[in-house]
C-alpha atoms as one frame of an Amber mdcrd trajectory, in Angstrom:
protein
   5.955   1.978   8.895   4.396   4.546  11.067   0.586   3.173  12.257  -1.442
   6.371  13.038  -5.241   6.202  13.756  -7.645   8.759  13.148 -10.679   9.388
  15.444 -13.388  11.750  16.150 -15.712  12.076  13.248 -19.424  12.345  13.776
 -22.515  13.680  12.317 -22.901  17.706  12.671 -24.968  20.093  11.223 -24.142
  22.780   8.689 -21.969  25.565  10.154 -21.228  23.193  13.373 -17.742  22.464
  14.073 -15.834  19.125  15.043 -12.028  18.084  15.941 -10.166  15.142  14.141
  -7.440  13.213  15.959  -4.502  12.096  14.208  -2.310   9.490  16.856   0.691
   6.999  16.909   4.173   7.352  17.653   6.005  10.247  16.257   2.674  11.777
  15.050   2.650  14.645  17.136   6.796  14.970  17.785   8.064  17.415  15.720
   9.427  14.725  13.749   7.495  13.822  11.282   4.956  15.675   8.313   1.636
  14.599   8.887  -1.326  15.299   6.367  -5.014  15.165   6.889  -6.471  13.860
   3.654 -10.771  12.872   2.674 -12.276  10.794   0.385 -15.639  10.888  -0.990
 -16.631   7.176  -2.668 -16.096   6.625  -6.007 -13.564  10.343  -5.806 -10.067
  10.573  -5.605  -8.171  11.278  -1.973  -7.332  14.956  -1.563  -5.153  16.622
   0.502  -6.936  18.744   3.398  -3.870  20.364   5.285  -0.439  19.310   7.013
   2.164  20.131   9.128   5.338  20.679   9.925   5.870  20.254  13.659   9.614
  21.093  13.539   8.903  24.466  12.353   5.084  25.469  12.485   4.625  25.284
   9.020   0.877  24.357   7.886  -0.629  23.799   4.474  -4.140  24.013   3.914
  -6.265  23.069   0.675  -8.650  26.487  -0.755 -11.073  24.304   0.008 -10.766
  24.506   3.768  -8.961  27.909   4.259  -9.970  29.889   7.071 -12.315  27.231
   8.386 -10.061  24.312   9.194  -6.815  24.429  11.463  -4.319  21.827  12.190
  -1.905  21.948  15.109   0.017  19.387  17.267   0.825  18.092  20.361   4.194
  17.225  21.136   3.168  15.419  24.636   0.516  13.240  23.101   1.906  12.687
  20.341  -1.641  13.421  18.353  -2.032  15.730  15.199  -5.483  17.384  15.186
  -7.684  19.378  12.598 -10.002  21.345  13.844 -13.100  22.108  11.820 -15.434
  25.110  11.991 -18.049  25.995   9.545 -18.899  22.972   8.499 -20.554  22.455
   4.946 -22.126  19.203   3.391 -19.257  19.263   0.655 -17.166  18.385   4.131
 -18.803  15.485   4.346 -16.117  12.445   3.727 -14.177  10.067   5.130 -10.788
  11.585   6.319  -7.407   9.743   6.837  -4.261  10.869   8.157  -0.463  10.142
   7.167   2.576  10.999   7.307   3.223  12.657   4.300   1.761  16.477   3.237
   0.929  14.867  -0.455  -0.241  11.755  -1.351   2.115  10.730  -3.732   5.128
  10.997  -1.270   3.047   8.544   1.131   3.304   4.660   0.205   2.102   3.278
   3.234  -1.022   1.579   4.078  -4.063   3.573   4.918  -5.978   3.784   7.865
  -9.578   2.852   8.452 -10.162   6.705   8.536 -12.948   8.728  10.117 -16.389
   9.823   8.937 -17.566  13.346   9.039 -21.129  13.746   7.778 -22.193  17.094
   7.594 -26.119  17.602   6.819 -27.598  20.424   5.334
């Protein structure tokens, strides 16, 4: 089972803008699909956005479009999302996996990292 780690939540203001790391072996190779996904309490897990490293591709929720990016990096092996315009409805805890959908991941989650967003 593939152990990745997320890191680099925080507290920001509205409209401020932070970077999530995504790390552990294979995470940022090329080899593998890894998803950014948040959870509110007492909500459901949704996707955020994922990628492809072999070939580029990137997924990204309408929830997030235009303000969130992810991207990879082969040499240290880390996944990141960046996020701009923050709002509060941002505000969650967010995991990483490898898998774009939840469904196709069976593994157990990380501890994930908060993002608190205040109006």
């Amino acid at each position: 089972e593939v152990q990745l780690m997320e890191s680099g939540g925080g507290l920001v203001q509205a409209g401020g803008s932070l970077r999530l790391s995504c790390a552990g072996p294979g995470s940022g190779s090329g080899k593998l699909l890894i998803g950014w996904f948040r959870q509110v309490s007492g909500k459901e897990r949704e996707g955020v956005a994922c990628i492809s490293p072999a070939d580029g591709d990137t997924y990204y929720a309408d929830s997030v479009k235009g303000r969130f990016t992810i991207s990879s990096n082969y040499a240290k092996d880390t996944v990141y999302l960046q996020m701009n315009s923050l709002k509060p409805e941002d505000t969650a805890v967010y995991y990483c996996a490898p898998a774009c959908f939840e469904s196709d991941f069976s593994g157990s989650w990380g501890q994930g990292t908060r993002v608190t967003v205040s109006s």
